[in-house]
Coordinates of C-alpha atoms and ligand atoms in Angstrom, one line a residue:
M1 CA -24.7 -4.8 4.2
L2 CA -26.5 -7.9 5.4
S3 CA -28.2 -6.4 8.4
G4 CA -31.6 -7.4 7.2
T5 CA -30.6 -11.0 6.8
S6 CA -32.8 -13.4 8.9
E7 CA -31.5 -16.4 10.7
K8 CA -33.0 -18.7 8.1
T9 CA -31.4 -17.0 5.1
R10 CA -28.1 -16.9 7.1
S11 CA -28.0 -20.7 7.2
D12 CA -28.8 -20.8 3.5
L13 CA -25.8 -18.6 2.8
G14 CA -23.2 -21.1 4.1
E15 CA -20.0 -20.0 5.8
P16 CA -18.7 -16.4 5.8
C17 CA -15.4 -15.8 4.1
V18 CA -13.4 -13.2 2.3
L19 CA -12.3 -14.1 -1.3
L20 CA -9.2 -12.4 -2.6
K21 CA -8.1 -11.9 -6.2
L22 CA -4.4 -11.6 -6.8
G23 CA -2.7 -9.0 -9.0
E24 CA 0.6 -9.5 -10.7
V25 CA 1.5 -12.3 -8.3
V26 CA -0.2 -14.7 -10.8
L27 CA 2.4 -13.8 -13.5
K28 CA 5.3 -14.8 -11.4
G29 CA 6.0 -18.2 -13.0
K30 CA 8.3 -20.3 -10.9
N31 CA 8.4 -17.8 -8.1
R32 CA 4.7 -17.8 -7.8
E33 CA 4.6 -20.0 -4.8
L34 CA 7.0 -17.8 -2.9
F35 CA 5.0 -14.8 -3.7
E36 CA 1.8 -16.5 -2.6
R37 CA 3.3 -17.6 0.6
R38 CA 4.5 -14.1 1.4
L39 CA 1.1 -12.7 0.6
Q40 CA -0.6 -15.1 2.9
A41 CA 1.8 -14.2 5.7
N42 CA 1.1 -10.5 5.1
I43 CA -2.6 -11.1 5.2
K44 CA -2.3 -13.1 8.5
A45 CA -0.2 -10.3 10.0
A46 CA -2.7 -7.7 8.9
L47 CA -5.4 -9.6 10.7
S48 CA -3.5 -10.0 14.0
G49 CA -5.5 -7.3 15.6
F50 CA -8.7 -9.3 15.4
D51 CA -9.5 -11.6 18.3
F52 CA -9.9 -14.7 16.2
K53 CA -7.5 -16.7 14.1
A54 CA -8.5 -16.4 10.4
D55 CA -7.9 -19.5 8.3
V56 CA -6.0 -18.3 5.2
R57 CA -6.1 -20.8 2.4
Q58 CA -4.6 -20.8 -1.1
R59 CA -7.1 -21.9 -3.7
H60 CA -6.6 -22.1 -7.5
G61 CA -5.4 -18.6 -8.3
V62 CA -7.3 -17.0 -5.4
I63 CA -6.9 -16.8 -1.6
A64 CA -9.8 -17.6 0.7
V65 CA -9.9 -16.3 4.2
F66 CA -12.4 -18.4 6.3
L67 CA -14.0 -16.8 9.3
P68 CA -15.2 -18.5 12.4
E69 CA -18.8 -19.7 12.3
G70 CA -21.2 -17.1 13.4
T71 CA -19.0 -14.2 12.5
D72 CA -21.3 -11.2 12.2
A73 CA -21.5 -9.1 9.1
E74 CA -19.8 -6.1 10.6
T75 CA -16.8 -8.1 11.6
A76 CA -16.6 -9.7 8.2
D77 CA -16.8 -6.2 6.6
A78 CA -14.0 -5.0 8.9
V79 CA -11.8 -8.0 8.0
A80 CA -12.4 -7.3 4.3
R81 CA -11.5 -3.6 4.7
R82 CA -8.4 -4.5 6.7
I83 CA -7.2 -7.0 4.0
A84 CA -7.9 -4.4 1.3
D85 CA -4.8 -2.5 2.6
V86 CA -2.5 -5.4 1.8
P87 CA -0.5 -4.8 -1.4
G88 CA -0.7 -7.6 -4.0
L89 CA -4.5 -7.9 -4.2
V90 CA -6.8 -6.5 -6.8
W91 CA -10.2 -7.4 -5.4
I92 CA -11.5 -8.2 -2.0
H93 CA -14.9 -9.9 -1.9
R94 CA -17.1 -10.6 1.1
A95 CA -18.2 -14.1 0.1
W96 CA -20.1 -17.1 1.2
R97 CA -18.7 -20.6 1.0
V98 CA -21.2 -23.3 0.1
E99 CA -21.3 -26.9 -0.8
K100 CA -20.6 -28.1 -4.3
D101 CA -24.2 -28.7 -5.1
P102 CA -26.2 -26.6 -7.6
Q103 CA -29.2 -26.4 -5.2
A104 CA -27.0 -25.1 -2.3
V105 CA -25.5 -22.5 -4.7
L106 CA -29.0 -21.5 -5.8
K107 CA -30.2 -21.1 -2.2
A108 CA -27.2 -19.0 -1.3
A109 CA -27.6 -16.8 -4.3
L110 CA -31.2 -16.2 -3.5
A111 CA -30.4 -15.5 0.2
L112 CA -27.8 -12.9 -0.9
V113 CA -30.2 -11.1 -3.1
E114 CA -33.0 -11.1 -0.5
G115 CA -33.2 -7.8 1.3
R116 CA -31.1 -5.9 -1.2
E117 CA -32.3 -2.4 -2.0
E118 CA -32.0 -3.2 -5.8
I119 CA -35.2 -5.3 -5.5
Q120 CA -37.3 -2.3 -4.6
R121 CA -36.2 -0.3 -7.5
K122 CA -36.3 -3.3 -9.9
A123 CA -32.6 -2.8 -10.8
T124 CA -31.0 -4.8 -13.6
F125 CA -28.9 -7.8 -12.6
A126 CA -26.6 -10.5 -14.0
V127 CA -25.2 -13.7 -12.8
R128 CA -21.6 -14.5 -13.6
S129 CA -20.4 -18.0 -13.0
R130 CA -16.9 -19.4 -13.3
R131 CA -15.9 -23.0 -13.0
R132 CA -12.4 -23.5 -11.8
D133 CA -13.3 -27.2 -11.3
K134 CA -14.7 -28.6 -14.5
R135 CA -16.1 -31.6 -12.7
F136 CA -19.0 -29.6 -11.4
P137 CA -22.2 -31.0 -12.9
L138 CA -23.4 -27.7 -14.5
R139 CA -21.4 -25.6 -17.0
S140 CA -21.1 -22.0 -16.1
N141 CA -23.7 -20.8 -18.6
E142 CA -26.1 -23.4 -17.2
L143 CA -25.5 -22.2 -13.7
D144 CA -26.0 -18.6 -14.8
R145 CA -29.4 -19.6 -16.3
L146 CA -30.5 -21.6 -13.3
V147 CA -29.7 -18.9 -10.8
G148 CA -30.6 -16.0 -13.0
G149 CA -34.0 -17.6 -13.9
E150 CA -34.9 -18.0 -10.3
I151 CA -34.0 -14.5 -9.3
N152 CA -36.0 -13.2 -12.2
D153 CA -39.0 -15.4 -11.3
I154 CA -39.0 -14.5 -7.6
Y155 CA -38.0 -10.9 -7.6
G156 CA -38.9 -9.8 -11.2
L157 CA -35.5 -8.2 -11.7
P158 CA -34.6 -7.6 -15.4
V159 CA -31.4 -9.2 -16.7
D160 CA -28.8 -6.9 -18.2
L161 CA -25.6 -8.8 -19.1
K162 CA -23.7 -5.7 -20.3
N163 CA -24.2 -3.2 -17.6
P164 CA -25.9 -4.8 -14.6
E165 CA -26.6 -2.8 -11.4
L166 CA -26.3 -5.9 -9.3
T167 CA -24.0 -8.8 -10.1
V168 CA -24.1 -12.2 -8.4
H169 CA -20.8 -14.0 -8.8
I170 CA -20.5 -17.7 -8.5
E171 CA -17.1 -19.3 -8.5
V172 CA -16.8 -23.1 -8.4
D173 CA -13.6 -24.3 -6.8
R174 CA -12.2 -27.7 -6.1
D175 CA -13.5 -28.0 -2.6
E176 CA -16.3 -25.5 -2.5
V177 CA -18.3 -22.8 -4.3
F178 CA -18.0 -19.1 -3.5
V179 CA -21.0 -16.8 -3.9
F180 CA -20.7 -13.0 -3.6
T181 CA -21.9 -9.7 -5.0
D182 CA -19.8 -6.6 -4.4
G183 CA -16.2 -6.1 -3.8
I184 CA -13.6 -3.6 -2.6
P185 CA -10.8 -2.7 -5.1
G186 CA -7.3 -3.6 -3.7
H187 CA -4.1 -1.6 -4.2
G188 CA -2.7 -4.1 -6.7
G189 CA 1.1 -4.4 -7.0
L190 CA 3.2 -7.0 -5.2
P191 CA 3.4 -8.4 -1.7
V192 CA 5.5 -6.3 0.6
G193 CA 8.9 -8.1 1.2
T194 CA 9.1 -9.8 -2.1
S195 CA 11.4 -7.0 -3.5
G196 CA 13.7 -6.6 -0.5
R197 CA 14.1 -3.6 1.8
A198 CA 14.7 0.1 1.2
L199 CA 15.1 3.3 3.2
V200 CA 12.7 6.2 2.6
L201 CA 13.9 9.7 3.2
M202 CA 10.8 11.0 4.9
S203 CA 10.2 14.7 5.3
G204 CA 7.0 16.0 6.7
G205 CA 5.9 17.0 3.2
I206 CA 3.4 15.7 0.8
D207 CA 5.6 13.8 -1.6
S208 CA 7.8 11.4 0.4
P209 CA 4.8 9.5 2.0
V210 CA 3.4 8.9 -1.5
A211 CA 6.8 7.8 -2.7
A212 CA 6.9 5.3 0.2
Y213 CA 3.5 4.0 -0.6
R214 CA 4.4 3.5 -4.3
M215 CA 7.5 1.5 -3.5
M216 CA 5.7 -0.7 -0.8
R217 CA 3.3 -1.5 -3.6
R218 CA 6.2 -2.7 -5.7
G219 CA 7.1 -5.3 -3.0
L220 CA 9.6 -3.3 -1.0
R221 CA 9.6 -3.4 2.8
V222 CA 10.5 0.2 3.8
D223 CA 12.1 1.8 6.8
F224 CA 11.7 5.5 7.3
L225 CA 14.5 8.1 7.9
H226 CA 13.7 11.7 9.0
F227 CA 16.1 14.5 9.4
S228 CA 15.0 17.0 12.0
G229 CA 16.4 20.5 12.5
I230 CA 16.9 19.8 16.2
P231 CA 18.4 21.5 18.2
F232 CA 17.4 24.6 16.2
T233 CA 13.8 23.7 15.5
T234 CA 11.1 22.2 17.7
S235 CA 10.1 18.5 17.5
E236 CA 7.1 19.2 15.4
S237 CA 8.5 17.7 12.2
I238 CA 9.3 14.5 14.1
Y239 CA 5.6 14.2 15.2
K240 CA 4.5 14.7 11.7
A241 CA 6.9 12.1 10.3
Y242 CA 5.7 9.8 13.1
A243 CA 2.0 10.4 12.2
L244 CA 2.8 9.8 8.6
V245 CA 4.5 6.5 9.3
R246 CA 1.6 5.4 11.4
A247 CA -0.8 6.2 8.5
L248 CA 1.4 4.2 6.1
D249 CA 2.0 1.3 8.4
R250 CA -1.3 -0.4 7.4
F251 CA 0.3 -1.3 4.1
Q252 CA 3.2 -3.3 5.6
G253 CA 3.1 -3.5 9.4
R254 CA 6.1 -3.4 11.7
S255 CA 7.3 0.0 10.3
R256 CA 10.3 1.7 11.8
L257 CA 11.0 5.4 12.0
W258 CA 14.6 6.6 12.4
V259 CA 15.4 10.2 13.2
V260 CA 18.7 12.0 12.8
P261 CA 19.1 15.4 14.6
F262 CA 20.5 17.4 11.7
G263 CA 20.5 21.0 12.9
K264 CA 24.2 21.2 13.8
A265 CA 25.3 19.7 10.5
Q266 CA 23.1 22.3 8.7
Q267 CA 24.8 25.1 10.7
S268 CA 28.2 23.8 9.4
I269 CA 27.0 23.8 5.8
K270 CA 25.7 27.4 6.3
A271 CA 29.0 28.4 7.8
S272 CA 30.8 27.2 4.7
G273 CA 29.6 30.3 3.0
Q274 CA 28.3 28.9 -0.2
D275 CA 24.8 30.1 0.1
R276 CA 23.4 29.1 -3.3
L277 CA 24.8 25.6 -3.0
A278 CA 23.6 25.0 0.6
V279 CA 20.4 23.1 -0.3
I280 CA 22.1 20.7 -2.6
A281 CA 25.0 20.2 -0.2
Q282 CA 22.6 19.5 2.5
R283 CA 20.6 17.0 0.3
R284 CA 23.9 15.2 -0.5
L285 CA 24.8 15.0 3.2
M286 CA 21.3 13.6 3.9
L287 CA 21.9 11.0 1.2
K288 CA 25.3 10.0 2.5
T289 CA 23.9 9.6 6.0
A290 CA 21.0 7.6 4.6
E291 CA 23.4 5.3 2.8
E292 CA 25.3 4.7 6.0
V293 CA 22.0 3.9 7.8
A294 CA 20.9 1.7 4.9
H295 CA 24.0 -0.4 5.2
R296 CA 23.3 -0.9 8.9
I297 CA 19.8 -2.0 8.4
R298 CA 20.5 -4.0 5.3
A299 CA 18.5 -1.8 2.9
G300 CA 19.4 -2.1 -0.8
A301 CA 18.1 1.3 -2.0
L302 CA 17.1 4.8 -1.0
I303 CA 13.7 6.3 -1.8
T304 CA 12.9 10.0 -2.2
G305 CA 9.8 12.0 -3.1
D306 CA 11.6 14.0 -5.9
S307 CA 9.6 15.1 -8.8
L308 CA 11.5 16.6 -11.8
G309 CA 11.5 20.4 -11.8
Q310 CA 9.1 20.8 -8.8
V311 CA 11.6 22.8 -6.8
S312 CA 15.1 24.1 -7.6
S313 CA 16.8 21.2 -5.9
Q314 CA 15.0 18.9 -8.4
T315 CA 16.4 20.2 -11.8
L316 CA 18.1 17.5 -13.9
Q317 CA 21.5 18.8 -13.0
N318 CA 20.8 18.9 -9.3
I319 CA 19.3 15.4 -9.3
T320 CA 22.4 14.2 -11.1
A321 CA 24.5 15.9 -8.3
Q322 CA 22.5 13.9 -5.8
D323 CA 22.9 10.6 -7.5
H324 CA 26.7 11.1 -7.5
A325 CA 26.7 11.5 -3.7
V326 CA 26.1 7.8 -3.0
E327 CA 26.5 4.4 -4.5
L328 CA 23.2 2.9 -3.6
P329 CA 20.4 3.4 -6.2
I330 CA 18.0 6.3 -5.4
L331 CA 14.5 5.3 -6.3
R332 CA 12.3 8.3 -7.3
P333 CA 8.8 6.9 -8.0
L334 CA 7.3 10.4 -8.3
I335 CA 9.8 11.7 -10.8
G336 CA 7.3 12.1 -13.7
L337 CA 4.2 13.1 -11.7
D338 CA 2.6 16.5 -11.4
K339 CA 1.9 18.0 -8.0
T340 CA -1.8 17.6 -8.5
E341 CA -1.4 13.9 -9.3
I342 CA 0.7 13.4 -6.2
M343 CA -1.8 15.3 -4.0
A344 CA -4.7 13.3 -5.3
E345 CA -2.8 10.1 -4.4
A346 CA -1.9 11.5 -0.9
R347 CA -5.5 12.2 -0.3
R348 CA -6.5 8.7 -1.4
I349 CA -4.1 7.0 0.9
G350 CA -4.9 9.4 3.8
T351 CA -1.6 11.2 4.2
L352 CA -2.5 14.6 2.7
E353 CA -4.1 16.1 5.8
I354 CA -1.1 15.1 8.0
S355 CA 1.4 16.5 5.5
E356 CA -0.6 19.8 5.3
L357 CA -0.3 20.4 9.1
P358 CA 2.1 23.3 9.8
D359 CA 5.6 22.4 11.0
E360 CA 9.1 23.8 11.1
D361 CA 10.9 21.8 8.4
C362 CA 14.6 21.6 8.8
C363 CA 15.1 22.8 5.3
T364 CA 13.8 26.3 6.1
L365 CA 17.0 26.8 8.2
L366 CA 18.9 27.0 5.0
A367 CA 16.6 28.5 2.5
P368 CA 18.9 30.9 0.4
R369 CA 17.5 33.9 -1.4
R370 CA 18.5 32.3 -4.8
A371 CA 19.1 28.6 -5.0
E372 CA 21.5 27.2 -7.5
T373 CA 19.7 25.2 -10.2
R374 CA 22.8 23.9 -11.9
A375 CA 25.1 22.8 -9.1
K376 CA 28.5 21.6 -10.2
I377 CA 29.7 18.5 -8.6
E378 CA 33.3 19.8 -8.2
D379 CA 32.0 22.8 -6.2
L380 CA 30.0 20.5 -4.0
K381 CA 32.9 18.3 -3.4
Q382 CA 35.0 21.3 -2.3
I383 CA 32.4 22.1 0.4
E384 CA 32.3 18.5 1.4
R385 CA 36.1 18.3 1.8
R386 CA 35.9 21.3 4.2
L387 CA 33.1 19.7 6.1
D388 CA 34.6 16.3 6.1
A389 CA 31.3 15.0 4.9
E390 CA 32.1 11.3 4.8
D391 CA 33.0 11.3 8.5
L392 CA 30.1 13.6 9.3
A393 CA 27.7 11.2 7.7
V394 CA 29.0 8.4 9.9
Q395 CA 28.7 10.5 13.0
L396 CA 25.1 11.5 12.0
A397 CA 24.2 7.8 11.5
D398 CA 25.6 7.2 15.0
S399 CA 23.2 9.7 16.4
L400 CA 20.3 7.8 15.0
Q401 CA 17.2 7.4 17.2
E402 CA 14.5 4.9 16.7
Y403 CA 10.9 6.0 17.3
K404 CA 8.8 2.9 18.0
L405 CA 5.2 2.9 16.8
D406 CA 2.9 2.0 19.7
A407 CA 0.3 -0.6 19.0
Ligands
ATP1 P1 8.3 16.4 0.3 O1 6.9 16.8 0.1 O2 8.4 14.9 0.3 O3 8.9 17.1 1.5 P2 9.3 18.4 -1.4 O4 8.5 18.7 -2.6 O5 9.2 19.3 -0.2 O6 9.1 16.9 -0.9 P3 12.2 18.7 -1.1 O7 11.9 19.4 0.2 O8 13.1 19.2 -2.1 O9 10.8 18.4 -1.9 O10 12.6 17.2 -0.8 C1 12.9 16.3 -1.8 C2 13.0 14.9 -1.1 O11 14.1 14.9 -0.2 C3 11.8 14.6 -0.2 O12 10.8 14.0 -1.0 C4 12.4 13.6 0.8 O13 12.5 12.3 0.2 C5 13.8 14.2 1.0 N1 13.8 15.1 2.2 C6 13.7 16.4 2.2 N2 13.7 16.9 3.5 C7 13.8 15.8 4.3 C8 13.9 15.6 5.7 N3 13.9 16.6 6.6 N4 14.1 14.3 6.1 C9 14.2 13.3 5.3 N5 14.1 13.4 4.0 C10 13.9 14.6 3.4
MG2 MG1 10.0 18.9 1.7

């Protein structure tokens, strides 16, 4: 981005930093400080892989991450990209911090424009200034004119205030001025941890990773629970779940994957003879087990990737039968989405190609020829009495294994 920048212009630019625009956090009234503090902690944690300590500072309505002097452009870009994964932010800008002096601002703006490819093609530009500190000697439109006039004089770029191809942003804060051009869009939402903890039922499929992402973005820290068909299937589905959790970990850090060997329980369900109800009975047993695990890890909700009507277990009646299996709320962020929408999101967050790898899902052990679309709760309860489902759920939770993500 700034590879053509000479030593001289570098010193004109000031100090490298990353400027972050907050999403809904700014609406949080009295809790705002709590949210901002959580967001800062999440940003620091996200940067723990870099070999320097970034200085994260709250400014008026924005967060600034100051980088050590002499940080090269590639590292600064990498920092910005890493921070862009942290929920709660809407824009991430690679910026320069300069003194609160109009001449210093002008110099930095010119240095930023120098070497840009837009100059060759005489692209349109605009300067957009904002004064968060009204004591600055120039008003924002005066600053726009000062900087815009010089860029126009020196480089001959035409101004287009409506639809510029290049925008120079200038933001005057209490202690400094930030100057920047482009930005990376963030994921928006709320900082992970501000809504509590929940447990995601994580298959190796396309939907549940997207559901997990959506709820992390609403401020939940999530743990992941996978049911494998072991000992009647291979460990493939566990590897997939593991790979998915790794891919999702960048949104929250310190993710935990829990695996329950579910094959024998499935055999018992199958042996109960109610072929058409087997899938819903199995789903209810998964939920009961998940609820038991949730209590142990202090999670306040379960999350699934259900989407209304997508498969026979997801009819309104069958979803109702699942809700009745547990007391914890079941969050279903994908309930109203089409498969194409879910797939597009999976592609965007990088989980689709992992989900599309072949595996031996535990559900295939039970696939009946015709699945019930209108399961009656009384019939399910009858199967469960025979299975001793409540005890079985506790036993299954006892057989839980944690898969640690290596660094
Ligand atoms: P996915 O793509 O998430 O697997 P799906 O369209 O295949 O969803 P189902 O197989 O009916 O739909 O599963 C519905 C939900 O039940 C999943 O989104 C997931 O939350 C949960 N689930 C299904 N199988 C498992 C499993 N083996 N381990 C944990 N959760 C599961
Ligand atoms: Mg599935």
